């Protein structure tokens, strides 16, 4: 086990950051030169990054937890090789292959060749799992586990509705639910999405094409479940108001909150990604009559509190295990070289990427 400080590296590296602009302006992304890593601590692990997945910078969440920086590090899901370990690191040693999600308050950008990471944010990567798949599955795997293992545990025979199943997150959620023995129903937002979902293996998920707006989602789900309703709903956002009040083609493809409540079964669980969900008294009364519950999906809670650190690391290890065994097959775009990272991040920030974007070093 080597300790930091044994030798000095003077290597200039590039790291990608998001630059905050005036309110209302789009976020811009810039490369910053860095010559040295910040001072290391006893529990730090020096990692040579091999791949980094890109995900949207959540400016609202950063503001809510009082993280106000002019330059915000970009790229938090990483895979790589351990170069050195601090004096108190016990779980890793040089040459170990690792994965991890950098915390929200990290000073490090994952889009950089070498970074320092606290050992409690890392897990081992199986050698048979490639770098891009490891980094590209972490966040979606964590979200799927949070939803279908902790918020609404899936059991054999239960029915699960995954909205926008062809998204990177939807794909992993379907695979986890099917692995647990659930009957899965999914919505497709286009003909391409429908074809992708029908090709997914193992087959068996019922696909409902909502791209033309002619399908009554609640009616279709009730028909699929013999009128009993769905046990678990995992949304990708919902419409809170009428179609005329919410512009944008994406909003038109989302179900109305009343549809979700209607298709829920007795004792059903609705896992929502809609942070501004508003339930009126009649909505609450309908949920009360069904004994149904609503939970909010925010996978960042694992890194915002260290209380559940053991469970969090167990999830990361299990995600890698399911990748290694072929249970998870992520929805990834072709690997992106470092020089295209800025353009790719702009696409991700605008929510225009239908596949997970991964930078390969």
PDB file of C-alpha atoms in Angstrom, residues 27-153:
ATOM      1  CA  UNK A  27     -25.336  26.985 -18.679  1.00  0.00           C
ATOM      2  CA  UNK A  28     -22.052  26.865 -20.590  1.00  0.00           C
ATOM      3  CA  UNK A  29     -19.321  24.225 -20.315  1.00  0.00           C
ATOM      4  CA  UNK A  30     -15.604  24.944 -20.239  1.00  0.00           C
ATOM      5  CA  UNK A  31     -12.369  22.987 -19.987  1.00  0.00           C
ATOM      6  CA  UNK A  32      -9.989  24.138 -17.256  1.00  0.00           C
ATOM      7  CA  UNK A  33      -6.297  23.328 -17.165  1.00  0.00           C
ATOM      8  CA  UNK A  34      -5.104  21.823 -13.892  1.00  0.00           C
ATOM      9  CA  UNK A  35      -1.502  21.047 -13.072  1.00  0.00           C
ATOM     10  CA  UNK A  36      -1.812  19.395  -9.692  1.00  0.00           C
ATOM     11  CA  UNK A  37      -4.428  17.462  -7.764  1.00  0.00           C
ATOM     12  CA  UNK A  38      -5.688  19.084  -4.543  1.00  0.00           C
ATOM     13  CA  UNK A  39      -3.977  18.043  -1.281  1.00  0.00           C
ATOM     14  CA  UNK A  40      -4.848  14.419  -0.564  1.00  0.00           C
ATOM     15  CA  UNK A  41      -6.237  12.996   2.666  1.00  0.00           C
ATOM     16  CA  UNK A  42      -5.728   9.679   4.414  1.00  0.00           C
ATOM     17  CA  UNK A  43      -8.933   8.118   3.007  1.00  0.00           C
ATOM     18  CA  UNK A  44      -8.448   9.377  -0.556  1.00  0.00           C
ATOM     19  CA  UNK A  45      -7.914   7.110  -3.537  1.00  0.00           C
ATOM     20  CA  UNK A  46      -6.134   8.379  -6.649  1.00  0.00           C
ATOM     21  CA  UNK A  47      -7.998   7.041  -9.683  1.00  0.00           C
ATOM     22  CA  UNK A  48      -7.026   7.063 -13.342  1.00  0.00           C
ATOM     23  CA  UNK A  49     -10.397   7.615 -15.031  1.00  0.00           C
ATOM     24  CA  UNK A  50     -11.135   5.305 -17.970  1.00  0.00           C
ATOM     25  CA  UNK A  51     -14.762   6.321 -18.586  1.00  0.00           C
ATOM     26  CA  UNK A  52     -17.166   8.956 -17.286  1.00  0.00           C
ATOM     27  CA  UNK A  53     -20.923   9.097 -17.889  1.00  0.00           C
ATOM     28  CA  UNK A  54     -22.562  12.477 -18.379  1.00  0.00           C
ATOM     29  CA  UNK A  55     -25.717  13.476 -16.524  1.00  0.00           C
ATOM     30  CA  UNK A  56     -27.604  16.748 -16.269  1.00  0.00           C
ATOM     31  CA  UNK A  57     -26.303  19.295 -13.740  1.00  0.00           C
ATOM     32  CA  UNK A  58     -29.197  19.839 -11.320  1.00  0.00           C
ATOM     33  CA  UNK A  59     -28.846  23.560 -10.649  1.00  0.00           C
ATOM     34  CA  UNK A  60     -32.037  23.704  -8.540  1.00  0.00           C
ATOM     35  CA  UNK A  61     -30.808  20.991  -6.192  1.00  0.00           C
ATOM     36  CA  UNK A  62     -27.368  22.606  -5.923  1.00  0.00           C
ATOM     37  CA  UNK A  63     -29.012  25.895  -4.973  1.00  0.00           C
ATOM     38  CA  UNK A  64     -31.278  24.211  -2.413  1.00  0.00           C
ATOM     39  CA  UNK A  65     -28.324  22.623  -0.596  1.00  0.00           C
ATOM     40  CA  UNK A  66     -26.421  25.938  -0.724  1.00  0.00           C
ATOM     41  CA  UNK A  67     -23.738  24.737  -3.151  1.00  0.00           C
ATOM     42  CA  UNK A  68     -23.047  27.929  -5.031  1.00  0.00           C
ATOM     43  CA  UNK A  69     -19.911  27.742  -7.143  1.00  0.00           C
ATOM     44  CA  UNK A  70     -19.028  29.713 -10.242  1.00  0.00           C
ATOM     45  CA  UNK A  71     -17.591  26.558 -11.790  1.00  0.00           C
ATOM     46  CA  UNK A  72     -19.446  23.288 -11.101  1.00  0.00           C
ATOM     47  CA  UNK A  73     -17.553  20.014 -11.800  1.00  0.00           C
ATOM     48  CA  UNK A  74     -19.158  17.956 -14.570  1.00  0.00           C
ATOM     49  CA  UNK A  75     -19.289  14.173 -14.882  1.00  0.00           C
ATOM     50  CA  UNK A  76     -19.838  12.281 -11.639  1.00  0.00           C
ATOM     51  CA  UNK A  77     -20.240   8.608 -12.634  1.00  0.00           C
ATOM     52  CA  UNK A  78     -16.772   7.207 -13.239  1.00  0.00           C
ATOM     53  CA  UNK A  79     -14.898   3.959 -13.766  1.00  0.00           C
ATOM     54  CA  UNK A  80     -11.134   3.623 -13.610  1.00  0.00           C
ATOM     55  CA  UNK A  81      -7.994   2.112 -12.124  1.00  0.00           C
ATOM     56  CA  UNK A  82      -6.547   2.824  -8.685  1.00  0.00           C
ATOM     57  CA  UNK A  83      -3.107   4.449  -8.939  1.00  0.00           C
ATOM     58  CA  UNK A  84      -2.408   5.138  -5.263  1.00  0.00           C
ATOM     59  CA  UNK A  85      -4.212   4.938  -1.929  1.00  0.00           C
ATOM     60  CA  UNK A  86      -4.045   7.028   1.235  1.00  0.00           C
ATOM     61  CA  UNK A  87      -2.607   5.774   4.506  1.00  0.00           C
ATOM     62  CA  UNK A  88      -6.010   4.827   6.000  1.00  0.00           C
ATOM     63  CA  UNK A  89      -7.619   3.306   2.899  1.00  0.00           C
ATOM     64  CA  UNK A  90      -8.643  -0.290   3.672  1.00  0.00           C
ATOM     65  CA  UNK A  91     -10.885  -1.397   0.776  1.00  0.00           C
ATOM     66  CA  UNK A  92      -8.659  -0.731  -2.228  1.00  0.00           C
ATOM     67  CA  UNK A  93      -5.100  -1.117  -3.436  1.00  0.00           C
ATOM     68  CA  UNK A  94      -3.205  -0.020  -6.547  1.00  0.00           C
ATOM     69  CA  UNK A  95      -4.356  -1.602  -9.839  1.00  0.00           C
ATOM     70  CA  UNK A  96      -7.878  -2.330  -8.524  1.00  0.00           C
ATOM     71  CA  UNK A  97     -10.623  -1.561 -11.046  1.00  0.00           C
ATOM     72  CA  UNK A  98     -13.277   0.659  -9.459  1.00  0.00           C
ATOM     73  CA  UNK A  99     -16.506   2.549 -10.105  1.00  0.00           C
ATOM     74  CA  UNK A 100     -18.201   5.332  -8.202  1.00  0.00           C
ATOM     75  CA  UNK A 101     -20.445   8.380  -8.214  1.00  0.00           C
ATOM     76  CA  UNK A 102     -18.712  11.564  -7.079  1.00  0.00           C
ATOM     77  CA  UNK A 103     -20.668  13.438  -4.370  1.00  0.00           C
ATOM     78  CA  UNK A 104     -22.575  16.636  -5.157  1.00  0.00           C
ATOM     79  CA  UNK A 105     -20.041  18.762  -3.274  1.00  0.00           C
ATOM     80  CA  UNK A 106     -17.031  17.191  -4.993  1.00  0.00           C
ATOM     81  CA  UNK A 107     -14.339  19.560  -6.241  1.00  0.00           C
ATOM     82  CA  UNK A 108     -13.349  16.961  -8.820  1.00  0.00           C
ATOM     83  CA  UNK A 109     -14.640  16.695 -12.370  1.00  0.00           C
ATOM     84  CA  UNK A 110     -15.046  13.113 -13.534  1.00  0.00           C
ATOM     85  CA  UNK A 111     -14.135  14.315 -17.032  1.00  0.00           C
ATOM     86  CA  UNK A 112     -10.449  14.385 -16.130  1.00  0.00           C
ATOM     87  CA  UNK A 113      -7.694  11.801 -16.527  1.00  0.00           C
ATOM     88  CA  UNK A 114      -6.757  11.526 -12.821  1.00  0.00           C
ATOM     89  CA  UNK A 115      -8.891  12.405  -9.788  1.00  0.00           C
ATOM     90  CA  UNK A 116      -8.985  11.958  -6.007  1.00  0.00           C
ATOM     91  CA  UNK A 117     -12.016  10.159  -4.528  1.00  0.00           C
ATOM     92  CA  UNK A 118     -12.839   9.274  -0.916  1.00  0.00           C
ATOM     93  CA  UNK A 119     -12.883   5.483  -0.612  1.00  0.00           C
ATOM     94  CA  UNK A 120     -16.472   5.490   0.700  1.00  0.00           C
ATOM     95  CA  UNK A 121     -17.731   6.574  -2.722  1.00  0.00           C
ATOM     96  CA  UNK A 122     -16.098   3.711  -4.625  1.00  0.00           C
ATOM     97  CA  UNK A 123     -16.924   0.066  -5.314  1.00  0.00           C
ATOM     98  CA  UNK A 124     -15.036  -2.702  -7.121  1.00  0.00           C
ATOM     99  CA  UNK A 125     -15.656  -3.263 -10.822  1.00  0.00           C
ATOM    100  CA  UNK A 126     -15.617  -6.830 -12.189  1.00  0.00           C
ATOM    101  CA  UNK A 127     -12.882  -7.236 -14.815  1.00  0.00           C
ATOM    102  CA  UNK A 128     -15.302  -8.613 -17.423  1.00  0.00           C
ATOM    103  CA  UNK A 129     -17.398  -5.423 -17.353  1.00  0.00           C
ATOM    104  CA  UNK A 130     -16.135  -2.802 -19.803  1.00  0.00           C
ATOM    105  CA  UNK A 131     -15.310   0.726 -18.622  1.00  0.00           C
ATOM    106  CA  UNK A 132     -18.083   2.488 -20.563  1.00  0.00           C
ATOM    107  CA  UNK A 133     -20.855   0.124 -19.427  1.00  0.00           C
ATOM    108  CA  UNK A 134     -19.691   0.352 -15.816  1.00  0.00           C
ATOM    109  CA  UNK A 135     -19.798   4.156 -15.746  1.00  0.00           C
ATOM    110  CA  UNK A 136     -22.919   4.364 -17.924  1.00  0.00           C
ATOM    111  CA  UNK A 137     -25.058   2.066 -15.763  1.00  0.00           C
ATOM    112  CA  UNK A 138     -24.263   3.479 -12.317  1.00  0.00           C
ATOM    113  CA  UNK A 139     -26.789   6.308 -12.040  1.00  0.00           C
ATOM    114  CA  UNK A 140     -29.655   4.500 -13.760  1.00  0.00           C
ATOM    115  CA  UNK A 141     -28.947   1.387 -11.703  1.00  0.00           C
ATOM    116  CA  UNK A 142     -28.944   3.419  -8.492  1.00  0.00           C
ATOM    117  CA  UNK A 143     -32.249   5.065  -9.426  1.00  0.00           C
ATOM    118  CA  UNK A 144     -33.831   1.721 -10.313  1.00  0.00           C
ATOM    119  CA  UNK A 145     -32.695   0.145  -7.026  1.00  0.00           C
ATOM    120  CA  UNK A 146     -33.890   3.150  -5.029  1.00  0.00           C
ATOM    121  CA  UNK A 147     -37.323   2.899  -6.662  1.00  0.00           C
ATOM    122  CA  UNK A 148     -37.863  -0.860  -6.936  1.00  0.00           C
ATOM    123  CA  UNK A 149     -35.925  -2.170  -3.939  1.00  0.00           C
ATOM    124  CA  UNK A 150     -36.329   0.500  -1.252  1.00  0.00           C
ATOM    125  CA  UNK A 151     -39.316   2.731  -2.098  1.00  0.00           C
ATOM    126  CA  UNK A 152     -41.518   0.001  -3.606  1.00  0.00           C
ATOM    127  CA  UNK A 153     -39.960  -3.472  -3.260  1.00  0.00           C
TER     128      UNK A 153
END
